[in-house]
């Protein structure tokens, strides 16, 4: 199904020039179908964050091709004029550190993006509350971020990454601070999202609890990826 999901071909990223250049990605190929969740694993410094940032149009690759949905984003140069709009409308980010907005309560942290995308406020808050409920933090809806535990903040950040139902979700260590029950709840929601909204999702993780749940995994080492079948363990 070319033209949908995530496709990258021969993507390379070099930081710096000359003697100090770092080749962080070397001809990486990756395909994630709509509705599919893949894991990306590799040791520290192997290029995971660099790959996620290229996929999220946060940094510019040095060479290669990248298609998100049915849009060619990068072809040895950006093809998209408005990268901010692309990131806002097409890509959901779930970062390791939650980065919640400190002066908005939980529900408005989650509802902000759909409000900015012109969804009526009541509907945006309802959508936000549904996701908070699915993530078992609805009882914290009117709390401020500083009043939450680390695990609660992370679940709110996950709700925020999912709320716009972007066609692509990029998650960097989304379950790292969570206990195993909560980590499994998060991975279940990520899989439900993928299935229900035909979202293509890449999850960077070291988390041994969730690695067996992926049906397909990309390993990365020194900027080189290879693909393998995962266990695809049932989430029930
Ligand atoms: P990971 O997320 O797997 O730990 P990164 O993508 O952060 O790996 O880093 C891959 C390589 O690129 C490492 O050698 C790292 O030192 C280097 N690197 C990452 N970001 C930069 C940067 N902004 N400038 C120079 N080198 C960088
Ligand atoms: Mg990293």
GROMACS .gro file of C-alpha atoms and ligand atoms in nm:
model
  264
    1UNK     CA    1   0.000   0.000   0.000
    2UNK     CA    2   0.243   0.268  -0.110
    3UNK     CA    3   0.121   0.617  -0.045
    4UNK     CA    4  -0.023   0.539   0.300
    5UNK     CA    5   0.127   0.499   0.642
    6UNK     CA    6   0.497   0.574   0.676
    7UNK     CA    7   0.749   0.499   0.403
    8UNK     CA    8   1.112   0.591   0.414
    9UNK     CA    9   1.374   0.490   0.163
   10UNK     CA   10   1.750   0.524   0.199
   11UNK     CA   11   1.713   0.791   0.461
   12UNK     CA   12   2.046   0.925   0.587
   13UNK     CA   13   2.137   1.183   0.845
   14UNK     CA   14   2.479   1.333   0.902
   15UNK     CA   15   2.543   1.575   1.186
   16UNK     CA   16   2.829   1.817   1.126
   17UNK     CA   17   3.094   1.824   0.855
   18UNK     CA   18   3.440   1.691   0.779
   19UNK     CA   19   3.642   1.522   1.052
   20UNK     CA   20   3.378   1.568   1.318
   21UNK     CA   21   3.081   1.445   1.107
   22UNK     CA   22   2.857   1.185   1.271
   23UNK     CA   23   2.664   0.954   1.037
   24UNK     CA   24   2.364   0.897   1.262
   25UNK     CA   25   2.143   0.724   0.999
   26UNK     CA   26   2.274   0.524   0.705
   27UNK     CA   27   2.032   0.437   0.424
   28UNK     CA   28   1.745   0.346   0.653
   29UNK     CA   29   1.433   0.187   0.504
   30UNK     CA   30   1.112   0.159   0.701
   31UNK     CA   31   0.750   0.090   0.616
   32UNK     CA   32   0.464   0.112   0.859
   33UNK     CA   33   0.117   0.040   0.725
   34UNK     CA   34  -0.192   0.230   0.841
   35UNK     CA   35  -0.317   0.053   1.152
   36UNK     CA   36   0.022  -0.097   1.229
   37UNK     CA   37   0.235  -0.049   1.542
   38UNK     CA   38   0.607  -0.122   1.509
   39UNK     CA   39   0.877  -0.118   1.773
   40UNK     CA   40   1.214   0.053   1.722
   41UNK     CA   41   1.487  -0.074   1.950
   42UNK     CA   42   1.861  -0.027   1.973
   43UNK     CA   43   2.137   0.072   2.214
   44UNK     CA   44   2.196   0.425   2.331
   45UNK     CA   45   2.347   0.642   2.058
   46UNK     CA   46   2.231   0.408   1.777
   47UNK     CA   47   2.013   0.671   1.605
   48UNK     CA   48   1.661   0.606   1.742
   49UNK     CA   49   1.584   0.966   1.837
   50UNK     CA   50   1.739   1.094   1.514
   51UNK     CA   51   1.515   0.865   1.311
   52UNK     CA   52   1.206   0.972   1.506
   53UNK     CA   53   1.295   1.340   1.464
   54UNK     CA   54   1.339   1.294   1.087
   55UNK     CA   55   1.004   1.111   1.069
   56UNK     CA   56   0.845   1.392   1.266
   57UNK     CA   57   0.989   1.658   1.033
   58UNK     CA   58   1.169   1.810   1.332
   59UNK     CA   59   1.514   1.780   1.175
   60UNK     CA   60   1.607   1.757   0.810
   61UNK     CA   61   1.755   1.433   0.679
   62UNK     CA   62   2.071   1.463   0.470
   63UNK     CA   63   1.940   1.239   0.190
   64UNK     CA   64   1.664   0.995   0.105
   65UNK     CA   65   1.288   0.989   0.062
   66UNK     CA   66   1.003   0.999   0.310
   67UNK     CA   67   0.628   0.973   0.258
   68UNK     CA   68   0.366   1.018   0.531
   69UNK     CA   69   0.006   0.934   0.446
   70UNK     CA   70  -0.023   1.016   0.079
   71UNK     CA   71   0.214   1.309   0.095
   72UNK     CA   72   0.575   1.306  -0.016
   73UNK     CA   73   0.745   1.497   0.264
   74UNK     CA   74   1.109   1.467   0.177
   75UNK     CA   75   1.285   1.382  -0.146
   76UNK     CA   76   1.648   1.485  -0.109
   77UNK     CA   77   1.499   1.812   0.024
   78UNK     CA   78   1.172   1.920   0.187
   79UNK     CA   79   0.867   1.900  -0.036
   80UNK     CA   80   0.639   2.063   0.216
   81UNK     CA   81   0.625   2.436   0.252
   82UNK     CA   82   0.459   2.450   0.594
   83UNK     CA   83   0.637   2.202   0.820
   84UNK     CA   84   0.464   2.336   1.132
   85UNK     CA   85   0.122   2.267   0.983
   86UNK     CA   86   0.241   1.920   0.882
   87UNK     CA   87   0.356   1.845   1.237
   88UNK     CA   88   0.038   1.984   1.390
   89UNK     CA   89  -0.209   1.806   1.160
   90UNK     CA   90  -0.040   1.481   1.066
   91UNK     CA   91   0.188   1.377   1.348
   92UNK     CA   92   0.122   1.294   1.710
   93UNK     CA   93   0.429   1.305   1.933
   94UNK     CA   94   0.455   1.124   2.262
   95UNK     CA   95   0.782   1.216   2.428
   96UNK     CA   96   0.966   1.065   2.717
   97UNK     CA   97   0.934   1.379   2.930
   98UNK     CA   98   0.574   1.492   2.938
   99UNK     CA   99   0.622   1.866   2.864
  100UNK     CA  100   0.275   1.959   2.982
  101UNK     CA  101   0.176   2.325   2.984
  102UNK     CA  102   0.204   2.423   3.353
  103UNK     CA  103  -0.073   2.685   3.361
  104UNK     CA  104  -0.344   2.471   3.196
  105UNK     CA  105  -0.528   2.198   3.384
  106UNK     CA  106  -0.510   1.840   3.265
  107UNK     CA  107  -0.818   1.846   3.047
  108UNK     CA  108  -0.715   2.167   2.870
  109UNK     CA  109  -0.363   2.034   2.815
  110UNK     CA  110  -0.525   1.752   2.619
  111UNK     CA  111  -0.804   1.960   2.460
  112UNK     CA  112  -0.574   2.243   2.345
  113UNK     CA  113  -0.471   2.092   2.011
  114UNK     CA  114  -0.824   2.010   1.892
  115UNK     CA  115  -0.934   2.358   2.005
  116UNK     CA  116  -0.651   2.510   1.801
  117UNK     CA  117  -0.770   2.295   1.511
  118UNK     CA  118  -1.109   2.470   1.553
  119UNK     CA  119  -1.304   2.193   1.721
  120UNK     CA  120  -1.576   2.348   1.942
  121UNK     CA  121  -1.445   2.370   2.300
  122UNK     CA  122  -1.710   2.143   2.455
  123UNK     CA  123  -1.646   1.873   2.199
  124UNK     CA  124  -1.268   1.906   2.241
  125UNK     CA  125  -1.304   1.866   2.618
  126UNK     CA  126  -1.535   1.568   2.574
  127UNK     CA  127  -1.285   1.401   2.340
  128UNK     CA  128  -1.005   1.476   2.586
  129UNK     CA  129  -1.202   1.332   2.877
  130UNK     CA  130  -1.275   1.011   2.683
  131UNK     CA  131  -0.904   0.958   2.628
  132UNK     CA  132  -0.819   1.044   2.989
  133UNK     CA  133  -1.076   0.786   3.096
  134UNK     CA  134  -0.925   0.523   2.866
  135UNK     CA  135  -0.587   0.600   3.026
  136UNK     CA  136  -0.733   0.587   3.376
  137UNK     CA  137  -0.651   0.946   3.471
  138UNK     CA  138  -0.997   1.104   3.433
  139UNK     CA  139  -1.009   1.167   3.810
  140UNK     CA  140  -0.718   1.413   3.760
  141UNK     CA  141  -0.895   1.610   3.483
  142UNK     CA  142  -0.910   1.937   3.676
  143UNK     CA  143  -0.568   1.907   3.843
  144UNK     CA  144  -0.269   2.114   3.735
  145UNK     CA  145   0.031   1.926   3.589
  146UNK     CA  146   0.248   2.006   3.894
  147UNK     CA  147   0.001   1.817   4.115
  148UNK     CA  148   0.039   1.491   3.921
  149UNK     CA  149   0.274   1.201   3.978
  150UNK     CA  150   0.528   1.121   3.705
  151UNK     CA  151   0.316   0.831   3.581
  152UNK     CA  152   0.002   1.046   3.567
  153UNK     CA  153   0.188   1.318   3.376
  154UNK     CA  154   0.305   1.061   3.125
  155UNK     CA  155  -0.048   0.928   3.071
  156UNK     CA  156  -0.176   1.283   3.017
  157UNK     CA  157   0.106   1.344   2.767
  158UNK     CA  158   0.003   1.026   2.584
  159UNK     CA  159  -0.359   1.144   2.569
  160UNK     CA  160  -0.236   1.472   2.423
  161UNK     CA  161  -0.033   1.293   2.154
  162UNK     CA  162  -0.335   1.086   2.051
  163UNK     CA  163  -0.613   1.343   2.077
  164UNK     CA  164  -0.596   1.486   1.725
  165UNK     CA  165  -0.609   1.137   1.575
  166UNK     CA  166  -0.311   1.204   1.355
  167UNK     CA  167  -0.237   0.949   1.079
  168UNK     CA  168   0.114   0.907   1.222
  169UNK     CA  169   0.216   0.874   1.588
  170UNK     CA  170   0.577   0.878   1.703
  171UNK     CA  171   0.640   0.769   2.059
  172UNK     CA  172   0.980   0.789   2.230
  173UNK     CA  173   0.990   0.560   2.535
  174UNK     CA  174   0.621   0.617   2.617
  175UNK     CA  175   0.609   0.359   2.897
  176UNK     CA  176   0.946   0.425   3.058
  177UNK     CA  177   0.821   0.572   3.389
  178UNK     CA  178   0.518   0.343   3.422
  179UNK     CA  179   0.466   0.024   3.623
  180UNK     CA  180   0.392  -0.287   3.423
  181UNK     CA  181   0.013  -0.274   3.452
  182UNK     CA  182   0.004   0.088   3.334
  183UNK     CA  183   0.262   0.021   3.063
  184UNK     CA  184   0.040  -0.256   2.926
  185UNK     CA  185  -0.264  -0.027   2.942
  186UNK     CA  186  -0.075   0.233   2.738
  187UNK     CA  187   0.038  -0.017   2.476
  188UNK     CA  188  -0.318  -0.149   2.453
  189UNK     CA  189  -0.448   0.203   2.387
  190UNK     CA  190  -0.177   0.262   2.129
  191UNK     CA  191  -0.283  -0.058   1.950
  192UNK     CA  192  -0.653   0.032   1.974
  193UNK     CA  193  -0.580   0.377   1.826
  194UNK     CA  194  -0.386   0.222   1.541
  195UNK     CA  195  -0.668  -0.017   1.458
  196UNK     CA  196  -0.957   0.221   1.507
  197UNK     CA  197  -0.811   0.524   1.330
  198UNK     CA  198  -0.578   0.351   1.080
  199UNK     CA  199  -0.283   0.521   1.244
  200UNK     CA  200   0.075   0.422   1.164
  201UNK     CA  201   0.268   0.415   1.491
  202UNK     CA  202   0.639   0.386   1.573
  203UNK     CA  203   0.731   0.320   1.935
  204UNK     CA  204   1.093   0.360   2.046
  205UNK     CA  205   1.145   0.153   2.355
  206UNK     CA  206   1.382  -0.032   2.585
  207UNK     CA  207   1.093  -0.162   2.787
  208UNK     CA  208   1.115  -0.541   2.818
  209UNK     CA  209   0.751  -0.549   2.928
  210UNK     CA  210   0.620  -0.421   2.597
  211UNK     CA  211   0.874  -0.549   2.341
  212UNK     CA  212   0.698  -0.890   2.313
  213UNK     CA  213   0.374  -0.717   2.210
  214UNK     CA  214   0.506  -0.593   1.873
  215UNK     CA  215   0.434  -0.796   1.563
  216UNK     CA  216   0.723  -0.629   1.383
  217UNK     CA  217   1.039  -0.466   1.512
  218UNK     CA  218   1.316  -0.255   1.366
  219UNK     CA  219   1.655  -0.292   1.529
  220UNK     CA  220   1.898  -0.006   1.486
  221UNK     CA  221   2.269  -0.013   1.548
  222UNK     CA  222   2.518   0.255   1.444
  223UNK     CA  223   2.255   0.411   1.220
  224UNK     CA  224   2.176   0.089   1.031
  225UNK     CA  225   1.836  -0.076   1.069
  226UNK     CA  226   1.719  -0.430   1.017
  227UNK     CA  227   1.371  -0.562   1.045
  228UNK     CA  228   1.249  -0.872   1.223
  229UNK     CA  229   0.926  -1.039   1.324
  230UNK     CA  230   0.826  -0.983   1.686
  231UNK     CA  231   0.629  -1.214   1.911
  232UNK     CA  232   0.309  -1.014   1.867
  233UNK     CA  233   0.195  -1.133   2.208
  234UNK     CA  234  -0.176  -1.090   2.272
  235UNK     CA  235  -0.277  -0.783   2.470
  236UNK     CA  236  -0.586  -0.939   2.625
  237LIG     P1  237   1.963   0.727   2.039
  237LIG     O1  238   1.835   0.802   2.044
  237LIG     O2  239   1.951   0.589   1.980
  237LIG     O3  240   2.033   0.724   2.171
  237LIG     P2  241   2.058   0.953   1.880
  237LIG     O4  242   1.975   0.956   1.758
  237LIG     O5  243   2.028   1.049   1.988
  237LIG     O6  244   2.063   0.803   1.937
  237LIG     O7  245   2.211   0.974   1.837
  237LIG     C1  246   2.271   0.903   1.728
  237LIG     C2  247   2.414   0.955   1.707
  237LIG     O8  248   2.408   1.090   1.661
  237LIG     C3  249   2.497   0.956   1.832
  237LIG     O9  250   2.632   0.929   1.796
  237LIG     C4  251   2.484   1.099   1.882
  237LIG    O10  252   2.598   1.138   1.957
  237LIG     C5  253   2.476   1.177   1.752
  237LIG     N1  254   2.397   1.301   1.764
  237LIG     C6  255   2.268   1.311   1.803
  237LIG     N2  256   2.225   1.438   1.799
  237LIG     C7  257   2.331   1.512   1.755
  237LIG     C8  258   2.352   1.651   1.727
  237LIG     N3  259   2.254   1.741   1.744
  237LIG     N4  260   2.475   1.689   1.685
  237LIG     C9  261   2.574   1.599   1.666
  237LIG     N5  262   2.561   1.466   1.688
  237LIG    C10  263   2.442   1.423   1.732
  238LIG    MG1  264   1.727   0.879   2.214
   0.00000   0.00000   0.00000
